Short mmCIF file of C-alpha atoms in Angstrom, two decimals:
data_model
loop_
_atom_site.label_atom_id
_atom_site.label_comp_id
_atom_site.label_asym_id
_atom_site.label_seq_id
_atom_site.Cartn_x
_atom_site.Cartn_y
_atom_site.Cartn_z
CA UNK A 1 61.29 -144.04 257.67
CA UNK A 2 57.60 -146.09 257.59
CA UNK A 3 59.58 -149.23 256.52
CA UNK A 4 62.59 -148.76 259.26
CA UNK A 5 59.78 -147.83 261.73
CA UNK A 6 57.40 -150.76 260.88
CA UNK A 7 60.74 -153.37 260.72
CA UNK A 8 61.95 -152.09 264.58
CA UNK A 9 58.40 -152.15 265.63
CA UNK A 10 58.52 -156.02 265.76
CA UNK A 11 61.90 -156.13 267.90
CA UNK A 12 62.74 -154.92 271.26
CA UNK A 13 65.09 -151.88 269.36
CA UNK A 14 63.80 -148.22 269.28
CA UNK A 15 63.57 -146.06 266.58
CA UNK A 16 65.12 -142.70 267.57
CA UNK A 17 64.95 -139.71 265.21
CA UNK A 18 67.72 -137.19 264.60
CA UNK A 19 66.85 -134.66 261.64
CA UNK A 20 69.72 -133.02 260.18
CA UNK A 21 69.01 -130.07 258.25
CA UNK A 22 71.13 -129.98 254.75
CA UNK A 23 73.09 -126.74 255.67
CA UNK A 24 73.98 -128.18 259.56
CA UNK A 25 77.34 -129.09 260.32
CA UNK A 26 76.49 -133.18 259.54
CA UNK A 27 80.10 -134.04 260.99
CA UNK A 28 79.94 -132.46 264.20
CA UNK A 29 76.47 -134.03 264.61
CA UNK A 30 77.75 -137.04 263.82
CA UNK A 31 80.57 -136.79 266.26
CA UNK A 32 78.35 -136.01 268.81
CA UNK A 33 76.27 -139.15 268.01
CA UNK A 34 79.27 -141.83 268.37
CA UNK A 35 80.59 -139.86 271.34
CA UNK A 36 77.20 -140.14 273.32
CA UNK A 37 77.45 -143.94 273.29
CA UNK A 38 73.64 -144.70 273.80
CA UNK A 39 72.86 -146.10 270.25
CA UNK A 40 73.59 -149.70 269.24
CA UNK A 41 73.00 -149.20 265.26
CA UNK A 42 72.50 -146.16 263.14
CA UNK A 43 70.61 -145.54 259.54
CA UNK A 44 71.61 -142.28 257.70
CA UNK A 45 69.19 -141.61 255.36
CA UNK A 46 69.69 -139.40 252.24
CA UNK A 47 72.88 -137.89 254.03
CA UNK A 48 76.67 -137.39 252.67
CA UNK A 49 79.41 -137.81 254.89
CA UNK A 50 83.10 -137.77 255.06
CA UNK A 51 86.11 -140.48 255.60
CA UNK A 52 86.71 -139.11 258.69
CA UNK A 53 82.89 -139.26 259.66
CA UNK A 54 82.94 -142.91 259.20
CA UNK A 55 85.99 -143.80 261.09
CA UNK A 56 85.09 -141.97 264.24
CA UNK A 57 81.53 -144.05 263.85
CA UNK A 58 83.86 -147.10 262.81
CA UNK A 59 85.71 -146.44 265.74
CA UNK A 60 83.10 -146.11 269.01
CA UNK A 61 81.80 -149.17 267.00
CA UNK A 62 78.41 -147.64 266.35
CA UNK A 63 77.09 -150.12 263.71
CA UNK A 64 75.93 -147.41 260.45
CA UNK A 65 74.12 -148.44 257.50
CA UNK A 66 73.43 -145.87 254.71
CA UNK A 67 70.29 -145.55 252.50
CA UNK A 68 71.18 -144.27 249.00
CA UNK A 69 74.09 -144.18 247.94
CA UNK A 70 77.04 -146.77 248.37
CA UNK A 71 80.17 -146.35 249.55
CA UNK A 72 82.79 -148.50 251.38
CA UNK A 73 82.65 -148.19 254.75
CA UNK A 74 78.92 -149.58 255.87
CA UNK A 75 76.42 -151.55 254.35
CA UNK A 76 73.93 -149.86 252.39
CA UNK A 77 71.08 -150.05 250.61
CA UNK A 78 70.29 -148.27 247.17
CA UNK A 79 68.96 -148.46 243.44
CA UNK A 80 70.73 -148.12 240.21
CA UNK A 81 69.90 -144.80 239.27
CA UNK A 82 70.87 -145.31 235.72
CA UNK A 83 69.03 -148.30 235.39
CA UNK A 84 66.22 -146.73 236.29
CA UNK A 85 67.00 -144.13 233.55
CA UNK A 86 67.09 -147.24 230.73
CA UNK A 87 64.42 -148.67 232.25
CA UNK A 88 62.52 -145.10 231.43
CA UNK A 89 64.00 -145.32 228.07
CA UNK A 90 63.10 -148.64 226.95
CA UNK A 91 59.40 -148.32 228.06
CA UNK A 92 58.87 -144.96 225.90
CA UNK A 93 60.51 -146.51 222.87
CA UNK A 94 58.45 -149.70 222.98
CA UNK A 95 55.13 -147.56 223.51
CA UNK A 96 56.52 -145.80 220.27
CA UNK A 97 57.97 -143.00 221.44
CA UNK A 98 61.26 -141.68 220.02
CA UNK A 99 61.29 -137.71 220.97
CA UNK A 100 61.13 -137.80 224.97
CA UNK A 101 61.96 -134.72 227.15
CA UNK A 102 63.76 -134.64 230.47
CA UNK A 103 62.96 -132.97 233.46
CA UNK A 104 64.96 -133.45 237.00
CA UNK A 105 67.37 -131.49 239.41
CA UNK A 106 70.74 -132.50 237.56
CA UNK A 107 72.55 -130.23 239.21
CA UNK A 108 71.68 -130.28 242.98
CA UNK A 109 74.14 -128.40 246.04
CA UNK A 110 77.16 -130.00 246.40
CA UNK A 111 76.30 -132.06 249.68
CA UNK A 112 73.11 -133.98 247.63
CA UNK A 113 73.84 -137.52 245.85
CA UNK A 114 73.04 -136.65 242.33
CA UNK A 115 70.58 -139.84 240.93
CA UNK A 116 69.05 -137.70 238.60
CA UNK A 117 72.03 -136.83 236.33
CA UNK A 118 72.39 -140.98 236.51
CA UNK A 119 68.85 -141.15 235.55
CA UNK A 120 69.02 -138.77 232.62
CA UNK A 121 72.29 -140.97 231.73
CA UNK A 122 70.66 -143.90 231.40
CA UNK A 123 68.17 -142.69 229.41
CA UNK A 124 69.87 -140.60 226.94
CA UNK A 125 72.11 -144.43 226.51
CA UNK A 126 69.06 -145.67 225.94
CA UNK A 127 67.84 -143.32 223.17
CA UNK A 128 71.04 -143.20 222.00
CA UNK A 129 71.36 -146.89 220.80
CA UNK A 130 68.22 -146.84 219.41
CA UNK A 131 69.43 -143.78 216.96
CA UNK A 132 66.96 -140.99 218.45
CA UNK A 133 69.72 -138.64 220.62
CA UNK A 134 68.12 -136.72 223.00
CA UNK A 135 68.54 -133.30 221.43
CA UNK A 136 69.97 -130.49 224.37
CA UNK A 137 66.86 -128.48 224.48
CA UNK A 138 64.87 -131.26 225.43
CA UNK A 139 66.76 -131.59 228.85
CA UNK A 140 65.67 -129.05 231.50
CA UNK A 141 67.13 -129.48 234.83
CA UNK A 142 65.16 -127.91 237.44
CA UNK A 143 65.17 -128.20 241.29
CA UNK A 144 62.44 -130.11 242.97
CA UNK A 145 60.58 -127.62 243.62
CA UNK A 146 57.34 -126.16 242.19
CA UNK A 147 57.89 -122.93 240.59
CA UNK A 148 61.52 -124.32 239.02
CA UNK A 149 59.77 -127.52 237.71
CA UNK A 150 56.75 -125.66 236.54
CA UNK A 151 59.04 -123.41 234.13
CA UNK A 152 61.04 -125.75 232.72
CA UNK A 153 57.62 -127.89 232.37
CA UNK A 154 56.07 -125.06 230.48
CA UNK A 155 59.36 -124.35 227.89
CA UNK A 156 59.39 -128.40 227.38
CA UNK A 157 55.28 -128.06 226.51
CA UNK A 158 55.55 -124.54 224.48
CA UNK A 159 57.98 -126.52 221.88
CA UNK A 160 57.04 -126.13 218.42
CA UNK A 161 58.53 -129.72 218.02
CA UNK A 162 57.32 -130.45 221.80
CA UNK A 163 58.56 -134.17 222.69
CA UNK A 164 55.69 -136.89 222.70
CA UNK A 165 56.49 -137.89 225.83
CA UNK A 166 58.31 -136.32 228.97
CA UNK A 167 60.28 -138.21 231.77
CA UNK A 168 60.69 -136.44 235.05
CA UNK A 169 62.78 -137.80 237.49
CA UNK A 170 61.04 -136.97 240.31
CA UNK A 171 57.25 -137.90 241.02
CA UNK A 172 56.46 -134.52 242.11
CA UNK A 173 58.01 -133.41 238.92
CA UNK A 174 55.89 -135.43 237.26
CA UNK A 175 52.87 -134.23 239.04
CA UNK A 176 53.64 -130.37 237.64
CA UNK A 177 54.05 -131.60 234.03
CA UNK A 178 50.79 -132.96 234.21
CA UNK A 179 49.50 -129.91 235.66
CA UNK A 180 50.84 -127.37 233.46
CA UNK A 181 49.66 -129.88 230.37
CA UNK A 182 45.90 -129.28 231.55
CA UNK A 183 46.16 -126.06 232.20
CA UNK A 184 47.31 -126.21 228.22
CA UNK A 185 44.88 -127.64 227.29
CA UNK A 186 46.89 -130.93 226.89
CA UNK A 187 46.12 -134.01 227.39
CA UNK A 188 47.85 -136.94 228.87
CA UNK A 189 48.84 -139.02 227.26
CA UNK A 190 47.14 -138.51 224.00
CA UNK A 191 49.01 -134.79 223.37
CA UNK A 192 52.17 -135.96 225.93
CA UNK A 193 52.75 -139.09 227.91
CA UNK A 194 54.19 -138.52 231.37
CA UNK A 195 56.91 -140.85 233.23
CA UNK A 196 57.35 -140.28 236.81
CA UNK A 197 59.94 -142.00 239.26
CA UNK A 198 59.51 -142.63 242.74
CA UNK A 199 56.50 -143.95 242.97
CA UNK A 200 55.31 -142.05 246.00
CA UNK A 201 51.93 -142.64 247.36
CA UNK A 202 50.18 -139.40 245.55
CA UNK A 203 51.42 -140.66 242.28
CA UNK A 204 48.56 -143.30 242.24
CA UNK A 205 46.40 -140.30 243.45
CA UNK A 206 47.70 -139.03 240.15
CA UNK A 207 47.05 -142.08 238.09
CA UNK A 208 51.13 -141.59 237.45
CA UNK A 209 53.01 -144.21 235.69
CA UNK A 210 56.39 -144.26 237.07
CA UNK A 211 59.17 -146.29 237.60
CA UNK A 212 59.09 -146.93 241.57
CA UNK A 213 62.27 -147.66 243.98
CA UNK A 214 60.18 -149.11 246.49
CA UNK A 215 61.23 -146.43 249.11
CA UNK A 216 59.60 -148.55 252.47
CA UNK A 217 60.90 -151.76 251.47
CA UNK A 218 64.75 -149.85 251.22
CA UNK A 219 63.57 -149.03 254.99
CA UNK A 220 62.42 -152.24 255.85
CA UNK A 221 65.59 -153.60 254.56
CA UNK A 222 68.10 -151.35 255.74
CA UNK A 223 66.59 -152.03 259.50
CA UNK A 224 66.90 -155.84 258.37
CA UNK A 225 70.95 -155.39 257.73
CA UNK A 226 71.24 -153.13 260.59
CA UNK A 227 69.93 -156.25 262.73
CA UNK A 228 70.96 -158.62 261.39
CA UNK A 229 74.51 -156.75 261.78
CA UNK A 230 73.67 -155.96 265.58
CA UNK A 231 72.70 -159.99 266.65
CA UNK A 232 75.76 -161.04 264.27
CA UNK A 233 73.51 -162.90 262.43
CA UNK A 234 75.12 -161.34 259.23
CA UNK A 235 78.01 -159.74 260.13
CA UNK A 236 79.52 -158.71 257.20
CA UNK A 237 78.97 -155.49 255.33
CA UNK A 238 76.07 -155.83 252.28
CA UNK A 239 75.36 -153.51 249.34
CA UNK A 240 71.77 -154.11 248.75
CA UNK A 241 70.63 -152.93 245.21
CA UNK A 242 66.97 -152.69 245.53
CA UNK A 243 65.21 -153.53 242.17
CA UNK A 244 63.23 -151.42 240.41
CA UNK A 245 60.05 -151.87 239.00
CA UNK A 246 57.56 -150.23 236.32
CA UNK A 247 53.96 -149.05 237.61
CA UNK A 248 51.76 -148.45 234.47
CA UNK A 249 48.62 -146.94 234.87
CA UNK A 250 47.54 -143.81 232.88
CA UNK A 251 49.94 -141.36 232.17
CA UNK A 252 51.94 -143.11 229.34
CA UNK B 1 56.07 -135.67 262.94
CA UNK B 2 58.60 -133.24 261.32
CA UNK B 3 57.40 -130.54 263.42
CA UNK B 4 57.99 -132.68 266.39
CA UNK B 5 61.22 -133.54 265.30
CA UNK B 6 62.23 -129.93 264.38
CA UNK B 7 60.97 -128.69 268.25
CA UNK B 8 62.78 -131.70 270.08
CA UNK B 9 66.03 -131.13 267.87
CA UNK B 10 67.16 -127.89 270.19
CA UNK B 11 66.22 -130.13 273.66
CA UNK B 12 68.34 -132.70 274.99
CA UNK B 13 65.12 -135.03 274.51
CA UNK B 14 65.16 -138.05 272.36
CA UNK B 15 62.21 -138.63 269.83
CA UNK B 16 61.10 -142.25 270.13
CA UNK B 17 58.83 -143.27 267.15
CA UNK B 18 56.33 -146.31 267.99
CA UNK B 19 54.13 -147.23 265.00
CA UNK B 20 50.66 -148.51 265.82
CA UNK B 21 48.63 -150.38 263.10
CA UNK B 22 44.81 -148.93 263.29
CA UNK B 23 43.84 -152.86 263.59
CA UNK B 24 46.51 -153.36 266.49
CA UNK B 25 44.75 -153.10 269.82
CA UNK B 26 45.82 -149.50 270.76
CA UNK B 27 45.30 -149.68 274.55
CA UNK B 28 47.30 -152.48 274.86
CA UNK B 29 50.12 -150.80 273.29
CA UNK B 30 49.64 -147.85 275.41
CA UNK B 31 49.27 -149.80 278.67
CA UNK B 32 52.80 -151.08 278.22
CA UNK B 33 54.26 -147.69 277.09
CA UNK B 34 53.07 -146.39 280.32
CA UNK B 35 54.29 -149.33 282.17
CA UNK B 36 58.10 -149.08 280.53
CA UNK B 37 58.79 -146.68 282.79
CA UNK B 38 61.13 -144.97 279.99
CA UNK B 39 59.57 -142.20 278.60
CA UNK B 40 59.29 -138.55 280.13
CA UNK B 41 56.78 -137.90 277.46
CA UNK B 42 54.08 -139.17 275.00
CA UNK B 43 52.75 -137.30 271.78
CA UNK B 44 49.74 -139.03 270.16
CA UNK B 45 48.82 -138.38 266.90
CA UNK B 46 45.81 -139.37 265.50
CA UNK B 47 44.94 -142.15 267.85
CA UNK B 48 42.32 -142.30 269.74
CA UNK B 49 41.90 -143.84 273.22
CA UNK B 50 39.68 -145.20 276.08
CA UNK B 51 38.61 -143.81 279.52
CA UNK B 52 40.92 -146.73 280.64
CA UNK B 53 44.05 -146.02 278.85
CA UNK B 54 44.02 -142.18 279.61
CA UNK B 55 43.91 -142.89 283.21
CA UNK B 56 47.17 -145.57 283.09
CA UNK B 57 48.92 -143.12 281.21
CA UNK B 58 48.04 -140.15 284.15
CA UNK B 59 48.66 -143.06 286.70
CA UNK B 60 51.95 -144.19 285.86
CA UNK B 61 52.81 -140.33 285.16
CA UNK B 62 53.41 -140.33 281.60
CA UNK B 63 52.85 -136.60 280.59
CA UNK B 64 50.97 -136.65 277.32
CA UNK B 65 49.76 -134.45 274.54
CA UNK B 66 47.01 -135.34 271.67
CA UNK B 67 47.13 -134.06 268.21
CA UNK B 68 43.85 -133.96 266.51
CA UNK B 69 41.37 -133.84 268.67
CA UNK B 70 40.38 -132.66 271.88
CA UNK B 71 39.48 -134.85 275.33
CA UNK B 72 39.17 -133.95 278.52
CA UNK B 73 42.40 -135.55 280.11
CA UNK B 74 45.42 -134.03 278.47
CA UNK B 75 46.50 -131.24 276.63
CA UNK B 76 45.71 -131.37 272.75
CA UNK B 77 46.40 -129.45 269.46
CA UNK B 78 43.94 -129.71 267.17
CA UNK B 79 41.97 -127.64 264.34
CA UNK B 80 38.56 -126.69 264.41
CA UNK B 81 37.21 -128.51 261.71
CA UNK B 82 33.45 -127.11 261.28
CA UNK B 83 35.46 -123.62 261.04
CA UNK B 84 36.99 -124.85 257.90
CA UNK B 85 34.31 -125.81 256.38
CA UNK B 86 32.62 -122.11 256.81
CA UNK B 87 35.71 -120.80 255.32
CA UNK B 88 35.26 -122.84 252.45
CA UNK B 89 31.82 -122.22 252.32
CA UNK B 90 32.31 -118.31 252.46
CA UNK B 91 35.78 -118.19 250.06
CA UNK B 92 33.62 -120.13 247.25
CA UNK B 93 30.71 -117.92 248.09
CA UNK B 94 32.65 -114.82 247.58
CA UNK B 95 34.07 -116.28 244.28
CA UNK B 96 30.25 -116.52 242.91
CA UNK B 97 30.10 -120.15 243.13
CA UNK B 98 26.30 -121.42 244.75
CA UNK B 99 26.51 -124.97 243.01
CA UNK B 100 29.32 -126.21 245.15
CA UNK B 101 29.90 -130.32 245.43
CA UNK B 102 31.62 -132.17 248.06
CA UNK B 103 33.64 -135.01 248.45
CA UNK B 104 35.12 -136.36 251.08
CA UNK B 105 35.49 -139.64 253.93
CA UNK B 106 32.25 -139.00 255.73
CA UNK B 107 31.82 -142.24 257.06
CA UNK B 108 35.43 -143.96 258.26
CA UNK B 109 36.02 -146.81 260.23
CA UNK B 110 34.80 -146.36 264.00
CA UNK B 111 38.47 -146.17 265.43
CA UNK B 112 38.93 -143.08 263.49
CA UNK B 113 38.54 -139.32 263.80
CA UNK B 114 36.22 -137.94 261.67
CA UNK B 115 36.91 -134.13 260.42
CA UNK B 116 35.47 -134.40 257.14
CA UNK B 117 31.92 -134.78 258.38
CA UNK B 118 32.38 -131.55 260.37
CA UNK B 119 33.95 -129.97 257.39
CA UNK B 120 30.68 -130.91 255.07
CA UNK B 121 28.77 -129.30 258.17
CA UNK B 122 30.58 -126.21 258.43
CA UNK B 123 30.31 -126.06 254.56
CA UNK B 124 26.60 -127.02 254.40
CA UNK B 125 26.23 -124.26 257.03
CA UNK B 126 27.53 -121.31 255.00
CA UNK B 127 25.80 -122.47 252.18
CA UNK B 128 22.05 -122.88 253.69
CA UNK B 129 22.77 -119.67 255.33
CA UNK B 130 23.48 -117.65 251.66
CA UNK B 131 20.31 -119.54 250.62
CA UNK B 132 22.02 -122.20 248.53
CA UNK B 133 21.58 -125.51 250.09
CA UNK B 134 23.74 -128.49 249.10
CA UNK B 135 21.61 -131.32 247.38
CA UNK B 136 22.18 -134.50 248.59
CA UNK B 137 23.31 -135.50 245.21
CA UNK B 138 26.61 -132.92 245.03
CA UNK B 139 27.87 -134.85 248.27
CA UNK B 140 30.43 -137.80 247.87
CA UNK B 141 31.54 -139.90 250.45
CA UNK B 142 34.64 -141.45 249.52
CA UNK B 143 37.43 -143.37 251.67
CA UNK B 144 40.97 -141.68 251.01
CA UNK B 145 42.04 -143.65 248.34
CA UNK B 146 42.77 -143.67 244.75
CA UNK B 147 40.03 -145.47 243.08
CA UNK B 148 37.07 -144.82 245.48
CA UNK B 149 37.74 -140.93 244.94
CA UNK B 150 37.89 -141.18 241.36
CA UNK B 151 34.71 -142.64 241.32
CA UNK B 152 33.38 -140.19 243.58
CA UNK B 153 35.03 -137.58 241.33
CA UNK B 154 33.72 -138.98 237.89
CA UNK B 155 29.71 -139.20 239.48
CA UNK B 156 30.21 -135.06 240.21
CA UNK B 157 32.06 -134.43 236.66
CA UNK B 158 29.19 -136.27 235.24
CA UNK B 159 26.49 -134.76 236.82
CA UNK B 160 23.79 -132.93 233.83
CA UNK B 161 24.10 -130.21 236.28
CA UNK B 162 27.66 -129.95 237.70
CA UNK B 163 28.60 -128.24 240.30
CA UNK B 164 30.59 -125.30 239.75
CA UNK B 165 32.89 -125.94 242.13
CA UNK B 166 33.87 -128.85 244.15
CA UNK B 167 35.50 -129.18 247.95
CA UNK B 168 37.28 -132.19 248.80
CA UNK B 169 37.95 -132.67 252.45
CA UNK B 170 41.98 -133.47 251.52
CA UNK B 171 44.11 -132.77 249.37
CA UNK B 172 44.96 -135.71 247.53
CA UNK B 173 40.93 -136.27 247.13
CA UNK B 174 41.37 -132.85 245.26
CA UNK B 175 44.22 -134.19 243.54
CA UNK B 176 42.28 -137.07 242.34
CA UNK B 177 39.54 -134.71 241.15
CA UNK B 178 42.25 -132.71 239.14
CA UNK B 179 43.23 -135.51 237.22
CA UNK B 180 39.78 -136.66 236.20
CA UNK B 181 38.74 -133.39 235.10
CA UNK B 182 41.48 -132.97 232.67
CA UNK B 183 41.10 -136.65 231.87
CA UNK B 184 36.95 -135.73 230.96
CA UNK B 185 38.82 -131.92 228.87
CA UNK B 186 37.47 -130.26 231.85
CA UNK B 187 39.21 -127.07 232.58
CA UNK B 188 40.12 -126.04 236.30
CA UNK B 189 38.74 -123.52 237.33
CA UNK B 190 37.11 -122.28 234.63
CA UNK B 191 35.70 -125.21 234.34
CA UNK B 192 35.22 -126.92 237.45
CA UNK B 193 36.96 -124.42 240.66
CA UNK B 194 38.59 -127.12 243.23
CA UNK B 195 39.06 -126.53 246.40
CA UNK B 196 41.53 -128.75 248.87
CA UNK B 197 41.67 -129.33 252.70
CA UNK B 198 45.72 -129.69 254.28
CA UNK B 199 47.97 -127.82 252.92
CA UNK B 200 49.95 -130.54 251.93
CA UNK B 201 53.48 -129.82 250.47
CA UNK B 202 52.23 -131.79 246.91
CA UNK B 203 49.24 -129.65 246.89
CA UNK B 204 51.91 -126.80 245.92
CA UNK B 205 53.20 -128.77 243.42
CA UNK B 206 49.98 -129.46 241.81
CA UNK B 207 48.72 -125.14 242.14
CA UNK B 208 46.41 -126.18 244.31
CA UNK B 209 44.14 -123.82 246.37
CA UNK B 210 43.70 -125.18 249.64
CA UNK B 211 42.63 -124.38 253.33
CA UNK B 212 45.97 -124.58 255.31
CA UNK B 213 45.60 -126.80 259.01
CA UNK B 214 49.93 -126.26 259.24
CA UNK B 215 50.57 -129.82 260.33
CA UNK B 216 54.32 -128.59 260.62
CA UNK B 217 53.06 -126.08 263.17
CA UNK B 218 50.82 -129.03 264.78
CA UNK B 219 53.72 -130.84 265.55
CA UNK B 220 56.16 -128.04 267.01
CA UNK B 221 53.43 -126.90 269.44
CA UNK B 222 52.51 -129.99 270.33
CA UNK B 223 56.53 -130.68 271.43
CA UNK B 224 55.98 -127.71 272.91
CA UNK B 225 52.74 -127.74 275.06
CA UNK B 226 54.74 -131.45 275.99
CA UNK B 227 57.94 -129.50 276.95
CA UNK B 228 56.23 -126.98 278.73
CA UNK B 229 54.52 -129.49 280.81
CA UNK B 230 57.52 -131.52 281.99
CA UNK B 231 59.81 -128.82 282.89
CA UNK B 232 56.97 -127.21 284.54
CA UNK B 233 57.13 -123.82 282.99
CA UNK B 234 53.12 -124.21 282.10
CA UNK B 235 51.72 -127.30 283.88
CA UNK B 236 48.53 -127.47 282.97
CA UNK B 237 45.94 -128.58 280.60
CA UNK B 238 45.99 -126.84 277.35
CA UNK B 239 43.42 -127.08 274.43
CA UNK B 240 45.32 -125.03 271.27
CA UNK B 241 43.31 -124.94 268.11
CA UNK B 242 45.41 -124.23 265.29
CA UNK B 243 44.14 -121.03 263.23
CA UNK B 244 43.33 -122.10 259.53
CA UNK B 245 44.15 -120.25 256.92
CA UNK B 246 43.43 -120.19 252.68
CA UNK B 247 46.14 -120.39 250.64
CA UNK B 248 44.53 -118.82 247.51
CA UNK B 249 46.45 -120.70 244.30
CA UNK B 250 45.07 -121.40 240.60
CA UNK B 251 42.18 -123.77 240.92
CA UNK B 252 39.35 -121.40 242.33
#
């Protein structure tokens, strides 16, 4: 929302805010939104909707775009997930790594996009082709969430064969692994390296490597395609895959 | 802001974001919010303003409420800051901790508000008062940022006689001073107690113990105080400070 906020900020558009609470009715609210006919453009952020959702934006011609995920009717803007995953994978294995845990909420509710089940994809392909599988008890799916993560965090750490390094797929996530390893008495990276993803602002509090989607620029550039839809500039519905890049700094 | 947004949500209101850069010139900005004509209401957060600008907002009758601090022209929700320091003070006293260290932004830019000085006062208060002064040495000034606080952190750590327990004035500078304890094999709290300032949703993650200021709650009662004011169910001037509260986690 910084990046949409700081991209309208330099136009003559304002940025209203509707939050949507996971367990509201989002197609009613929806509905209600292309009824009242007072927006020119629309970003959903983080939000599933149906066919039908579209079309009745589609049809009182509210212009949508859609920040993570992709699907066919609006322009969107979104990362790879599972490049992300064998971007995780590849890093570990060239620092030497060949016995790397997984934590991340691989099974969310049904209304969430699921990117890390695509993230833990990519990295067990990873692993895979370089002939060290990613055994089934070094997975633990946990919601993002403290006490969840910190559980799963402490059965990956209490391992008599614990992995040498752990990727969560979450920043947060990453955050509690590194927690529960002090409180351990282990120490990062030496005992366990730690691989976040996000790269929020409190990982660098952290001193977190992680692999970092860039979350204001997807703002910044989802205001850019709603614009550049709403002045016909660019008319045309855009899939933007934002790249993804590696921060390294201590934990790995 | 999600407070805000939560309270507006059940009102026909709109919530219209305007980002201002700390380097933009504020009253300017605010001069032609009031002259827009547009908005019923105006929420600032963490902004401070002239004489001049207060009085074109009350001119042009743009009803306003200030979150953070408190001023004489409109209604404000704020936290008493010195108070949490004395509750920091008292909860380390109680814990048997008289060596207690301090970091925190003491000296920010002009524009900005400064609570963490009054924190450091309310704390050095509690402590003279037990008959433990704070040396000048066990106090940190540090910017919130990564590096700067780790630097700040690493000079306490280091100290021959370390304090036995260290208050930052946020949570991320806690955070910071987390990591470079179990970077130096320092154990919290047996080692080192920390004690945070927000009550930020990562300071859960990370088991932190921390003085809550509810800056969800900030937000909802500011929308409200606002709300109350423009359908004139409570028109006047209201100065609500926030009650404060210790979450008590694992690293005290």
């Amino acid at each position: 929302m910084k990046g949409i906020a700081f991209a309208l900020g330099k136009t003559n558009y304002e940025l209203i805010i509707y939050t949507v609470n996971s367990t509201d009715n989002v197609g009613a609210f929806l509905a209600s939104i292309a009824l009242s006919g007072s927006l020119d453009g629309l970003i959903i952020l983080s939000l599933p909707f149906t066919v039908d959702d579209a079309k009745r934006l589609t049809d009182h011609k509210v212009v949508t775009v859609v920040v993570e995920y992709e699907q066919e009717f609006f322009s969107s803007v979104d990362i790879d997930n599972s490049t992300g995953g064998e971007m995780a994978g590849k890093y570990l294995l060239e620092k030497g790594h060949r016995r790397i845990g997984f934590i991340g909420e691989i099974y969310p509710p049904d209304y969430a996009i699921r990117p890390a089940l695509a993230r833990l994809n990519g990295l067990r392909k990873v692993m895979a082709e370089a002939g060290a599988d990613i055994p089934e008890y070094y997975v633990q799916s946990a919601p993002i969430e403290p006490e969840s993560t910190r559980q799963a965090a402490t059965k990956l750490l209490s391992l008599p064969d614990r992995p040498t390094a752990i990727f969560a797929a979450a920043d947060v996530q990453a955050m509690v692994l590194m927690k529960v390893a002090a409180d351990m008495g282990l120490k990062v990276p030496q005992d366990v390296a730690v691989l976040g993803f996000d790269g929020l602002e409190y990982a660098e509090f952290m001193g977190l490597t992680t692999i970092n989607q860039s979350l204001v620029d997807s703002g910044r550039i989802a205001a850019d395609l709603l614009l550049n839809q709403l002045t016909g500039a660019s008319p045309s519905v855009q899939h933007i895959k934002l790249p993804l890049s590696l921060i390294e700094r201590e934990t790995v």
